């Protein structure tokens, strides 16, 4: 299997190459050259463990990795989850299910992708014999998940920029209390946007970037998107057979990364009724799906900070598939968007129902209380966004993207007691080790250089 770019001006790449470089050279996103039809094959995966399901899926794509090696790599990647089913499906009531995606090391769904990506990076380093330096910027969950995916991997250093004092205290501890000497949390003065800009400048120096073999962790990596397809298929196979075709997945989203994976799984033969994109007050995706308006507004902080995003970087893949896999049309749409900050796409044919909702902070609070009263189940503020207008669906699968204990203040106010988790409790007594830095290219480069052995 080869991978091509949504913009059509990149040579086909192998899986490992596409994963290593992340963004395609023509600035498009990698997609499989053909989407395999897995509709009958996936039925035979019912009852498999999570890692085995993942292996069956990935062997169709990662065809340049020997199968026995792939199997070992995947079982290692999913060995740090605290639930035997990894992504259990919980029934709240007739026709209403929640898939818990928060049983990984950082208690958020990003672990599914980043634990696997970390193992893929480690394999690459072992093969090339060259150390890589991973650099990223985070407003919270991504940094913690990326760090935990690369923890203790030999030949990999990880540097994560985050705005000092502006990430949740527990999120900071998930990055800065790990006691590992390949991990460098860089607490910068300024905002997330400052961190992002400094990151861009650093990557922009190609000589430096090549010299230290700088690698990005961002949400557009092909391996992340494919890794996430697996839990949709796993949940779908756990549904009663008669409910599968009528099911709608409801996905709290900001970047369109998570829901895109479900969409791809459906294009590969997972038959469902559709997908619901659930946004917080940063509602660009809701405006698009409800009114065709994809114009960028300023980001406003919310109770669901990991969805405080206005540019949905994975949306380009959805556009590509919904425009009949036409790279020229995709290029035009993305150029329009860059020029005007807005795009209207009337010719989209997604092939499956896509709907959307938006939820502001006050409603997030009332939903957390209501779900608790009605189902005796505690949801985090991101997951709460999914609980809106669900009556219209015959069967609903809500994706729970984070453990409520990651957001103790908001949740406590809504349910009366503070949610806890042993792994977060353990972090509270550890010493924070972080590196204060100013958000400019020169400081970042000299810090990275000082850590090369
Ligand atoms: C990152 C994140 C999201 C949003 O994911 P997308 O890939 O942007 O769709 C939702 N919830 C939580 C808890 C997250 O960490």
Short mmCIF file of N, CA, C and O in Angstrom, two decimals, residues 372 408 411-413 415-419:
data_model
loop_
_atom_site.label_atom_id
_atom_site.label_comp_id
_atom_site.label_asym_id
_atom_site.label_seq_id
_atom_site.Cartn_x
_atom_site.Cartn_y
_atom_site.Cartn_z
N UNK A 372 -25.33 12.80 34.91
CA UNK A 372 -25.06 12.14 36.20
C UNK A 372 -26.37 11.74 36.88
O UNK A 372 -26.52 10.61 37.35
N UNK A 408 -11.10 18.37 37.35
CA UNK A 408 -11.81 18.19 38.64
C UNK A 408 -12.69 19.38 39.05
O UNK A 408 -13.76 19.17 39.60
N UNK A 411 -16.09 19.60 36.99
CA UNK A 411 -16.92 18.41 37.22
C UNK A 411 -17.44 18.39 38.65
O UNK A 411 -18.61 18.08 38.90
N UNK A 412 -16.60 18.78 39.59
CA UNK A 412 -17.03 18.79 41.00
C UNK A 412 -18.23 19.72 41.20
O UNK A 412 -19.20 19.39 41.89
N UNK A 413 -18.16 20.88 40.58
CA UNK A 413 -19.27 21.84 40.70
C UNK A 413 -20.58 21.24 40.18
O UNK A 413 -21.65 21.63 40.62
N UNK A 415 -21.37 17.72 39.83
CA UNK A 415 -21.85 16.45 40.39
C UNK A 415 -21.69 16.38 41.91
O UNK A 415 -22.11 15.41 42.53
N UNK A 416 -21.05 17.38 42.51
CA UNK A 416 -21.00 17.44 43.97
C UNK A 416 -19.77 16.81 44.59
O UNK A 416 -19.43 17.10 45.73
N UNK A 417 -19.09 15.91 43.88
CA UNK A 417 -17.86 15.37 44.46
C UNK A 417 -16.77 15.40 43.41
O UNK A 417 -17.05 15.38 42.21
N UNK A 418 -15.53 15.42 43.90
CA UNK A 418 -14.43 15.58 42.96
C UNK A 418 -14.04 14.23 42.35
O UNK A 418 -13.76 13.28 43.07
N UNK A 419 -14.02 14.14 41.01
CA UNK A 419 -13.60 12.89 40.39
C UNK A 419 -12.10 12.70 40.56
O UNK A 419 -11.34 13.68 40.51
#
